[in-house]
Tab-separated table of C-alpha atoms in Angstrom:
chain	number	residue	atom	x	y	z
C	1	UNK	CA	24.965	10.309	70.125
C	2	UNK	CA	22.721	12.027	71.982
C	3	UNK	CA	20.541	15.145	70.464
C	4	UNK	CA	22.037	17.277	73.543
C	5	UNK	CA	25.620	15.533	73.460
C	6	UNK	CA	28.258	18.652	71.726
C	7	UNK	CA	30.770	16.713	69.143
C	8	UNK	CA	32.739	17.873	67.319
C	9	UNK	CA	33.842	16.718	64.524
C	10	UNK	CA	36.602	17.535	61.660
C	11	UNK	CA	36.681	16.402	58.248
C	12	UNK	CA	40.053	17.730	57.327
C	13	UNK	CA	41.033	17.961	53.906
C	14	UNK	CA	40.884	14.792	51.728
C	15	UNK	CA	42.963	11.829	52.560
C	16	UNK	CA	44.288	11.211	48.882
C	17	UNK	CA	46.635	14.239	50.180
C	18	UNK	CA	48.689	12.125	52.074
C	19	UNK	CA	51.812	11.326	50.034
C	20	UNK	CA	53.294	8.105	51.549
C	21	UNK	CA	56.429	7.560	49.818
C	22	UNK	CA	59.604	5.500	50.838
C	23	UNK	CA	62.459	4.177	48.793
C	24	UNK	CA	63.432	0.140	49.606
C	25	UNK	CA	66.385	1.372	50.357
C	26	UNK	CA	64.842	2.950	53.676
C	27	UNK	CA	62.620	-0.332	54.437
C	28	UNK	CA	65.469	-2.333	54.617
C	29	UNK	CA	66.780	-3.079	58.213
C	30	UNK	CA	63.354	-2.061	59.751
C	31	UNK	CA	64.478	2.219	59.673
C	32	UNK	CA	67.160	4.127	59.023
C	33	UNK	CA	66.636	7.699	60.157
C	34	UNK	CA	65.470	7.229	64.412
C	35	UNK	CA	64.139	9.744	66.190
C	36	UNK	CA	64.050	8.757	70.423
C	37	UNK	CA	61.685	9.925	72.696
C	38	UNK	CA	61.182	13.197	73.720
C	39	UNK	CA	64.092	14.236	76.416
C	40	UNK	CA	64.202	15.940	79.460
C	41	UNK	CA	64.832	19.842	79.250
C	42	UNK	CA	64.469	22.741	81.340
C	43	UNK	CA	64.758	25.773	79.212
C	44	UNK	CA	61.923	27.119	76.387
C	45	UNK	CA	59.649	24.520	77.776
C	46	UNK	CA	58.260	26.646	81.020
C	47	UNK	CA	55.318	28.660	79.991
C	48	UNK	CA	52.333	30.119	82.204
C	49	UNK	CA	49.293	29.208	80.753
C	50	UNK	CA	47.195	31.790	78.612
C	51	UNK	CA	44.887	32.477	80.325
C	52	UNK	CA	43.418	35.781	78.749
C	53	UNK	CA	44.231	34.432	75.272
C	54	UNK	CA	40.470	33.046	73.486
C	55	UNK	CA	40.685	30.261	70.830
C	56	UNK	CA	38.765	30.763	67.197
C	57	UNK	CA	36.634	27.759	66.673
C	58	UNK	CA	34.360	27.433	63.707
C	59	UNK	CA	30.945	25.376	64.215
C	60	UNK	CA	28.255	24.831	62.608
C	61	UNK	CA	24.852	24.578	64.394
C	62	UNK	CA	26.400	24.903	67.072
C	63	UNK	CA	27.481	21.664	67.223
C	64	UNK	CA	30.175	20.707	64.420
C	65	UNK	CA	33.508	22.254	63.002
C	66	UNK	CA	33.531	22.842	59.758
C	67	UNK	CA	35.800	21.637	57.062
C	68	UNK	CA	39.176	23.722	58.382
C	69	UNK	CA	41.089	25.560	55.362
C	70	UNK	CA	45.242	24.754	55.219
C	71	UNK	CA	45.425	27.566	56.566
C	72	UNK	CA	43.105	27.433	60.157
C	73	UNK	CA	45.239	24.669	60.773
C	74	UNK	CA	48.071	26.109	61.231
C	75	UNK	CA	49.421	25.698	64.482
C	76	UNK	CA	51.639	28.735	65.072
C	77	UNK	CA	51.329	32.549	65.091
C	78	UNK	CA	54.073	35.343	64.831
C	79	UNK	CA	53.152	34.666	68.728
C	80	UNK	CA	52.885	31.159	69.565
C	81	UNK	CA	54.901	28.171	70.081
C	82	UNK	CA	53.429	24.549	69.981
C	83	UNK	CA	54.987	24.583	73.881
C	84	UNK	CA	53.149	27.591	75.025
C	85	UNK	CA	49.994	26.526	72.657
C	86	UNK	CA	50.209	22.693	74.477
C	87	UNK	CA	50.113	24.938	77.646
C	88	UNK	CA	47.401	26.885	77.428
C	89	UNK	CA	45.274	23.885	75.661
C	90	UNK	CA	46.359	21.925	79.154
C	91	UNK	CA	45.745	25.014	81.042
C	92	UNK	CA	42.125	25.302	80.286
C	93	UNK	CA	40.129	23.895	83.117
C	94	UNK	CA	39.363	20.387	83.947
C	95	UNK	CA	36.102	18.859	83.591
C	96	UNK	CA	34.641	15.142	84.655
C	97	UNK	CA	34.602	14.257	80.445
C	98	UNK	CA	37.693	15.543	79.784
C	99	UNK	CA	40.055	13.591	82.660
C	100	UNK	CA	43.108	11.854	81.453
C	101	UNK	CA	43.290	8.414	82.302
C	102	UNK	CA	46.631	5.920	81.956
C	103	UNK	CA	46.329	4.336	78.355
C	104	UNK	CA	47.030	1.061	77.099
C	105	UNK	CA	47.391	1.411	73.136
C	106	UNK	CA	47.235	-1.723	71.546
C	107	UNK	CA	48.651	-1.530	67.820
C	108	UNK	CA	46.249	-4.075	64.843
C	109	UNK	CA	47.204	-4.707	61.432
C	110	UNK	CA	45.179	-6.154	58.524
C	111	UNK	CA	45.898	-7.362	55.016
C	112	UNK	CA	42.659	-8.103	53.143
C	113	UNK	CA	43.656	-8.567	49.177
C	114	UNK	CA	42.113	-10.629	46.420
C	115	UNK	CA	38.159	-10.674	48.434
C	116	UNK	CA	39.604	-13.298	51.023
C	117	UNK	CA	38.373	-14.025	54.728
C	118	UNK	CA	41.222	-11.924	56.819
C	119	UNK	CA	41.573	-10.377	60.314
C	120	UNK	CA	43.355	-8.188	62.722
C	121	UNK	CA	46.075	-9.141	64.528
C	122	UNK	CA	47.539	-7.722	67.309
C	123	UNK	CA	51.222	-7.188	66.092
C	124	UNK	CA	52.685	-4.582	68.460
C	125	UNK	CA	51.598	-2.838	71.990
C	126	UNK	CA	52.327	-0.263	74.319
C	127	UNK	CA	52.187	0.066	78.407
C	128	UNK	CA	54.800	2.744	78.520
C	129	UNK	CA	57.165	1.433	76.233
C	130	UNK	CA	56.773	-1.181	72.935
C	131	UNK	CA	56.748	-4.571	72.797
C	132	UNK	CA	55.930	-6.331	69.617
C	133	UNK	CA	54.310	-9.911	68.524
C	134	UNK	CA	57.673	-12.090	67.724
C	135	UNK	CA	58.137	-15.538	65.999
C	136	UNK	CA	55.364	-15.748	64.413
C	137	UNK	CA	53.089	-14.287	66.716
C	138	UNK	CA	54.480	-16.927	69.615
C	139	UNK	CA	55.645	-14.668	72.069
C	140	UNK	CA	56.055	-11.448	73.069
C	141	UNK	CA	59.417	-9.411	72.765
C	142	UNK	CA	61.177	-7.646	75.630
C	143	UNK	CA	59.700	-4.331	76.544
C	144	UNK	CA	62.069	-1.696	74.959
C	145	UNK	CA	61.656	2.040	74.164
C	146	UNK	CA	59.939	3.106	70.586
C	147	UNK	CA	62.397	3.935	68.317
C	148	UNK	CA	60.554	5.933	65.154
C	149	UNK	CA	61.322	7.262	61.502
C	150	UNK	CA	61.094	11.604	61.311
C	151	UNK	CA	59.557	10.709	57.819
C	152	UNK	CA	56.731	8.420	59.486
C	153	UNK	CA	56.444	11.347	62.144
C	154	UNK	CA	55.439	13.725	59.103
C	155	UNK	CA	53.024	11.343	57.612
C	156	UNK	CA	50.989	11.130	60.735
C	157	UNK	CA	50.782	14.469	61.232
C	158	UNK	CA	50.222	14.798	57.428
C	159	UNK	CA	47.052	11.751	58.556
C	160	UNK	CA	45.707	14.282	61.307
C	161	UNK	CA	45.637	17.489	58.445
C	162	UNK	CA	43.388	15.586	56.442
C	163	UNK	CA	41.926	12.711	57.625
C	164	UNK	CA	38.046	13.049	60.026
C	165	UNK	CA	38.435	14.299	63.219
C	166	UNK	CA	35.760	12.849	64.806
C	167	UNK	CA	36.368	14.114	68.988
C	168	UNK	CA	33.757	13.005	71.894
C	169	UNK	CA	31.523	11.082	70.096
C	170	UNK	CA	29.035	8.362	71.926
C	171	UNK	CA	28.668	5.280	70.976
C	172	UNK	CA	28.436	1.986	72.049
C	173	UNK	CA	29.571	-0.486	69.732
C	174	UNK	CA	32.260	-0.341	66.816
C	175	UNK	CA	29.526	-1.353	64.544
C	176	UNK	CA	28.234	2.338	65.611
C	177	UNK	CA	31.759	3.758	65.580
C	178	UNK	CA	32.208	2.332	62.311
C	179	UNK	CA	29.073	3.668	60.339
C	180	UNK	CA	30.351	7.307	62.083
C	181	UNK	CA	34.018	7.379	60.666
C	182	UNK	CA	32.104	5.975	57.131
C	183	UNK	CA	29.438	8.858	57.361
C	184	UNK	CA	32.275	11.447	57.252
C	185	UNK	CA	34.982	9.809	54.996
C	186	UNK	CA	31.918	10.784	52.142
C	187	UNK	CA	31.137	14.428	53.423
C	188	UNK	CA	34.574	14.985	52.873
C	189	UNK	CA	35.320	12.912	50.049
C	190	UNK	CA	34.009	10.986	47.546
C	191	UNK	CA	33.831	6.899	48.526
C	192	UNK	CA	31.224	4.571	46.169
C	193	UNK	CA	28.541	2.498	48.542
C	194	UNK	CA	30.400	-0.512	47.318
C	195	UNK	CA	33.647	0.376	48.618
C	196	UNK	CA	32.046	1.331	51.421
C	197	UNK	CA	30.118	-2.028	52.324
C	198	UNK	CA	33.869	-3.520	52.128
C	199	UNK	CA	35.227	-1.260	54.228
C	200	UNK	CA	32.807	-1.546	57.098
C	201	UNK	CA	33.227	-5.134	56.777
C	202	UNK	CA	36.843	-4.439	57.070
C	203	UNK	CA	36.738	-2.679	60.234
C	204	UNK	CA	34.890	-5.700	61.733
C	205	UNK	CA	36.762	-8.215	60.942
C	206	UNK	CA	37.396	-10.617	63.864
C	207	UNK	CA	40.391	-9.295	66.358
C	208	UNK	CA	43.175	-12.124	66.545
C	209	UNK	CA	45.069	-11.924	70.472
C	210	UNK	CA	48.768	-13.216	70.658
C	211	UNK	CA	47.300	-14.504	74.001
C	212	UNK	CA	44.323	-16.416	72.653
C	213	UNK	CA	45.991	-19.817	73.249
C	214	UNK	CA	46.584	-19.421	76.456
C	215	UNK	CA	44.856	-21.257	79.114
C	216	UNK	CA	43.383	-19.222	82.246
C	217	UNK	CA	42.242	-20.172	85.197
C	218	UNK	CA	38.406	-19.439	85.977
C	219	UNK	CA	38.799	-18.537	89.873
C	220	UNK	CA	40.268	-15.405	89.811
C	221	UNK	CA	37.588	-14.404	86.968
C	222	UNK	CA	35.303	-12.891	89.472
C	223	UNK	CA	38.607	-10.427	90.945
C	224	UNK	CA	39.616	-9.312	86.991
C	225	UNK	CA	35.284	-8.731	85.859
C	226	UNK	CA	34.886	-6.900	89.659
C	227	UNK	CA	38.202	-4.632	88.403
C	228	UNK	CA	37.147	-3.834	84.801
C	229	UNK	CA	33.593	-2.870	85.888
C	230	UNK	CA	35.352	0.216	87.859
C	231	UNK	CA	37.260	1.182	85.321
C	232	UNK	CA	34.570	1.379	83.010
C	233	UNK	CA	31.796	2.513	84.643
C	234	UNK	CA	28.377	2.858	84.483
C	235	UNK	CA	29.714	0.097	81.705
C	236	UNK	CA	29.692	-3.295	82.917
C	237	UNK	CA	30.660	-6.290	81.697
C	238	UNK	CA	29.627	-10.058	82.278
C	239	UNK	CA	31.924	-13.471	81.888
C	240	UNK	CA	29.952	-15.446	79.275
C	241	UNK	CA	32.268	-16.076	75.455
C	242	UNK	CA	31.170	-13.974	72.368
C	243	UNK	CA	32.420	-13.905	69.240
C	244	UNK	CA	31.158	-10.250	68.340
C	245	UNK	CA	31.469	-7.033	70.028
C	246	UNK	CA	28.017	-6.279	71.990
C	247	UNK	CA	25.711	-3.287	73.799
C	248	UNK	CA	27.351	-1.716	76.626
C	249	UNK	CA	24.118	-1.609	79.079
C	250	UNK	CA	23.695	2.008	81.336
C	251	UNK	CA	22.763	1.439	84.274
C	252	UNK	CA	21.207	4.741	84.758
C	253	UNK	CA	18.859	3.944	81.892
C	254	UNK	CA	17.816	0.486	83.014
C	255	UNK	CA	17.123	1.075	86.372
C	256	UNK	CA	21.120	-0.988	87.664
C	257	UNK	CA	21.342	-2.188	84.365
C	258	UNK	CA	22.164	-6.255	82.652
C	259	UNK	CA	25.238	-7.350	81.650
C	260	UNK	CA	25.049	-7.133	77.791
C	261	UNK	CA	28.819	-7.553	77.064
C	262	UNK	CA	30.535	-10.452	77.281
C	263	UNK	CA	34.201	-11.091	77.734
C	264	UNK	CA	35.778	-14.480	77.334
C	265	UNK	CA	38.208	-14.176	80.446
C	266	UNK	CA	40.053	-17.285	78.741
C	267	UNK	CA	41.688	-15.246	76.101
C	268	UNK	CA	42.722	-12.634	78.415
C	269	UNK	CA	46.498	-12.927	79.918
C	270	UNK	CA	45.423	-12.307	83.172
C	271	UNK	CA	49.688	-12.047	84.329
C	272	UNK	CA	49.653	-8.751	81.828
C	273	UNK	CA	46.030	-7.574	82.992
C	274	UNK	CA	47.362	-7.298	86.107
C	275	UNK	CA	50.238	-5.078	84.794
C	276	UNK	CA	47.469	-2.156	83.552
C	277	UNK	CA	46.659	0.677	86.251
C	278	UNK	CA	43.292	0.304	87.564
C	279	UNK	CA	41.264	2.976	85.382
C	280	UNK	CA	43.021	2.675	82.238
C	281	UNK	CA	41.654	3.427	79.425
C	282	UNK	CA	41.988	1.788	75.392
C	283	UNK	CA	43.335	3.294	72.596
C	284	UNK	CA	43.496	0.946	69.621
C	285	UNK	CA	44.904	1.974	66.467
C	286	UNK	CA	44.259	0.167	63.499
C	287	UNK	CA	46.057	0.091	59.882
C	288	UNK	CA	46.659	-1.741	56.936
C	289	UNK	CA	46.331	-2.180	53.639
C	290	UNK	CA	42.800	-3.091	51.404
C	291	UNK	CA	43.699	-3.323	47.617
C	292	UNK	CA	39.856	-2.503	46.986
C	293	UNK	CA	40.952	1.261	47.848
C	294	UNK	CA	42.481	3.796	45.789
C	295	UNK	CA	42.859	6.263	48.402
C	296	UNK	CA	43.113	6.721	52.214
C	297	UNK	CA	41.054	6.115	54.624
C	298	UNK	CA	42.412	7.913	57.868
C	299	UNK	CA	39.988	8.789	61.171
C	300	UNK	CA	41.420	10.219	65.192
C	301	UNK	CA	38.233	9.094	66.918
C	302	UNK	CA	37.627	10.210	71.038
C	303	UNK	CA	34.321	8.332	72.702
C	304	UNK	CA	32.650	9.902	75.255
C	305	UNK	CA	32.329	8.000	77.840
C	306	UNK	CA	35.084	5.493	76.965
C	307	UNK	CA	33.229	2.068	75.786
C	308	UNK	CA	33.934	-1.443	76.466
C	309	UNK	CA	33.997	-2.752	72.757
C	310	UNK	CA	34.050	-6.869	73.552
C	311	UNK	CA	36.954	-8.175	71.326
C	312	UNK	CA	38.951	-5.175	70.135
C	313	UNK	CA	41.452	-5.251	72.381
C	314	UNK	CA	43.592	-8.314	73.964
C	315	UNK	CA	42.574	-6.674	78.031
C	316	UNK	CA	38.892	-6.029	79.050
C	317	UNK	CA	38.804	-2.045	79.483
C	318	UNK	CA	37.095	0.271	78.143
C	319	UNK	CA	38.171	2.411	74.886
C	320	UNK	CA	38.446	6.030	74.788
C	321	UNK	CA	40.630	6.707	71.485
C	322	UNK	CA	40.715	5.114	67.836
C	323	UNK	CA	43.079	6.308	65.186
C	324	UNK	CA	42.661	4.394	61.710
C	325	UNK	CA	44.567	4.351	58.751
C	326	UNK	CA	43.816	1.749	55.309
C	327	UNK	CA	44.851	2.710	52.477
C	328	UNK	CA	45.701	1.151	49.189
C	329	UNK	CA	47.449	-2.340	48.967
C	330	UNK	CA	51.263	-2.460	48.541
C	331	UNK	CA	52.192	-0.090	51.064
C	332	UNK	CA	51.831	-1.968	54.586
C	333	UNK	CA	55.238	-1.211	56.318
C	334	UNK	CA	54.336	2.754	55.664
C	335	UNK	CA	51.495	2.248	57.909
C	336	UNK	CA	52.609	-0.244	59.886
C	337	UNK	CA	55.277	2.729	60.673
C	338	UNK	CA	52.490	5.152	61.105
C	339	UNK	CA	50.823	3.343	63.588
C	340	UNK	CA	53.880	2.736	66.108
C	341	UNK	CA	54.490	6.292	65.552
C	342	UNK	CA	50.519	7.015	66.301
C	343	UNK	CA	50.665	4.525	69.780
C	344	UNK	CA	54.173	5.912	70.756
C	345	UNK	CA	53.269	9.763	70.380
C	346	UNK	CA	49.849	8.822	73.139
C	347	UNK	CA	52.687	7.087	75.603
C	348	UNK	CA	54.107	10.398	75.667
C	349	UNK	CA	52.849	12.190	78.720
C	350	UNK	CA	51.935	15.956	77.560
C	351	UNK	CA	50.994	14.790	73.688
C	352	UNK	CA	48.271	12.039	75.940
C	353	UNK	CA	46.811	15.149	77.952
C	354	UNK	CA	46.388	16.748	74.862
C	355	UNK	CA	44.931	14.158	73.030
C	356	UNK	CA	42.316	14.340	76.182
C	357	UNK	CA	42.353	17.994	76.336
C	358	UNK	CA	41.992	18.707	72.299
C	359	UNK	CA	38.872	20.509	71.174
C	360	UNK	CA	40.030	20.557	67.644
C	361	UNK	CA	42.200	19.141	65.415
C	362	UNK	CA	44.353	22.285	65.322
C	363	UNK	CA	45.099	21.308	69.177
C	364	UNK	CA	46.312	17.750	68.165
C	365	UNK	CA	48.729	19.607	65.923
C	366	UNK	CA	49.767	21.502	68.606
C	367	UNK	CA	50.744	18.627	70.331
C	368	UNK	CA	52.378	16.459	67.470
C	369	UNK	CA	54.315	19.892	66.759
C	370	UNK	CA	55.481	19.794	70.208
C	371	UNK	CA	56.772	16.435	70.179
C	372	UNK	CA	58.694	17.245	67.562
C	373	UNK	CA	59.532	20.264	68.608
C	374	UNK	CA	61.712	17.981	71.627
C	375	UNK	CA	62.271	14.548	70.075
C	376	UNK	CA	66.070	14.211	69.571
C	377	UNK	CA	66.970	12.656	66.013
C	378	UNK	CA	69.774	9.753	65.720
C	379	UNK	CA	71.564	9.648	62.526
C	380	UNK	CA	72.068	7.082	60.577
C	381	UNK	CA	74.923	5.179	60.161
C	382	UNK	CA	75.841	6.509	63.489
C	383	UNK	CA	73.853	3.501	65.534
C	384	UNK	CA	73.073	0.209	64.687
C	385	UNK	CA	68.811	0.371	64.804
C	386	UNK	CA	68.795	-3.961	65.397
C	387	UNK	CA	69.685	-3.411	68.547
C	388	UNK	CA	66.811	-2.474	70.314
C	389	UNK	CA	66.788	0.230	73.785
C	390	UNK	CA	66.601	-0.543	77.297
C	391	UNK	CA	63.582	1.246	79.479
C	392	UNK	CA	65.563	3.105	81.545
C	393	UNK	CA	65.149	2.379	85.349
C	394	UNK	CA	63.309	5.830	86.187
C	395	UNK	CA	61.924	7.785	83.638
C	396	UNK	CA	61.836	11.843	84.372
C	397	UNK	CA	58.537	12.647	84.825
C	398	UNK	CA	57.031	15.215	82.571
C	399	UNK	CA	54.789	17.275	85.405
C	400	UNK	CA	57.295	20.001	85.004
C	401	UNK	CA	56.495	20.697	81.895
C	402	UNK	CA	52.911	20.993	82.419
C	403	UNK	CA	51.666	24.597	83.634
C	404	UNK	CA	51.372	25.430	87.146
C	405	UNK	CA	47.435	26.040	87.894
């Protein structure tokens, strides 16, 4: 991270404040209370941006946001609704560093028990709709409209309140990201050195993607590499294989640069890669249970610029966001549902833009609260949760819900 870079770090409360409680009956049948995707409405969401309103931010040494109290993360005052707050956030002047890109989101999960070796496994992915790995990792499900439990959305909100929020962090590899997250975990709560080492090892475990068994043709390697180079400039990619993430070359510093990242395109689903829009970035959601943890470790990270982290994502596109939730043993299903909630909300057009423009934790919470204001609840027992909702033929645009500038 360059000393002249402005970085926003928000450590929040202690992660132990996040209470996750699910009864056994709630977990049976996958979910009981469901929240659908936001429904298009034409009433209270049309607000003019509050251009004259000044937002308050506490900063320390000019670059680091101080730990916020419970009162300071309150989103709405007597004059603000979440929708108005979001209108204000989205009405802020654009800058090159925070221009929103299309997002591909991937959910990876890990389980470390009894010191046994483990790896991250991709379990779901989102372009716009959710796809799940089925049949023991043999195939992908058809895309479907994600249904979420209201409880998992509130638990996600609790994660953002109590976890570390690191915005506009500069990193070139997953090792640097892991160190940044753990540094701020230590600053906000007690983290034993031995536990830190184990958590870091877990974060650096190999990522296994469902498509790795597939073979791809080499003749189209060049077109994929060139397309990815356009997406991730100034970062370059190569074509040789590499089992571990490598630093990304910056041509501005290396006289044109050399390809120091290496992508094994034999592990890339080239058919799926064609569906990803040019210039898209990745949002990686990493959740799981570690039997040596006594309290959850939670972090929301936005990188600036986005960085190609070889091996982290199933497709070679640069990562902009990471959401990390690692917690004590025995709560894998809860972590899975919170991860799905994070991934799904990142596909929402409004929250997606808020995530790119957010200046602090309260902005992210405003986006979550606005999302909660717009979802429709389907009461349990009145529909069959085993039936997946197929994507509509045409999705209503939410452009009209954004401020007119």
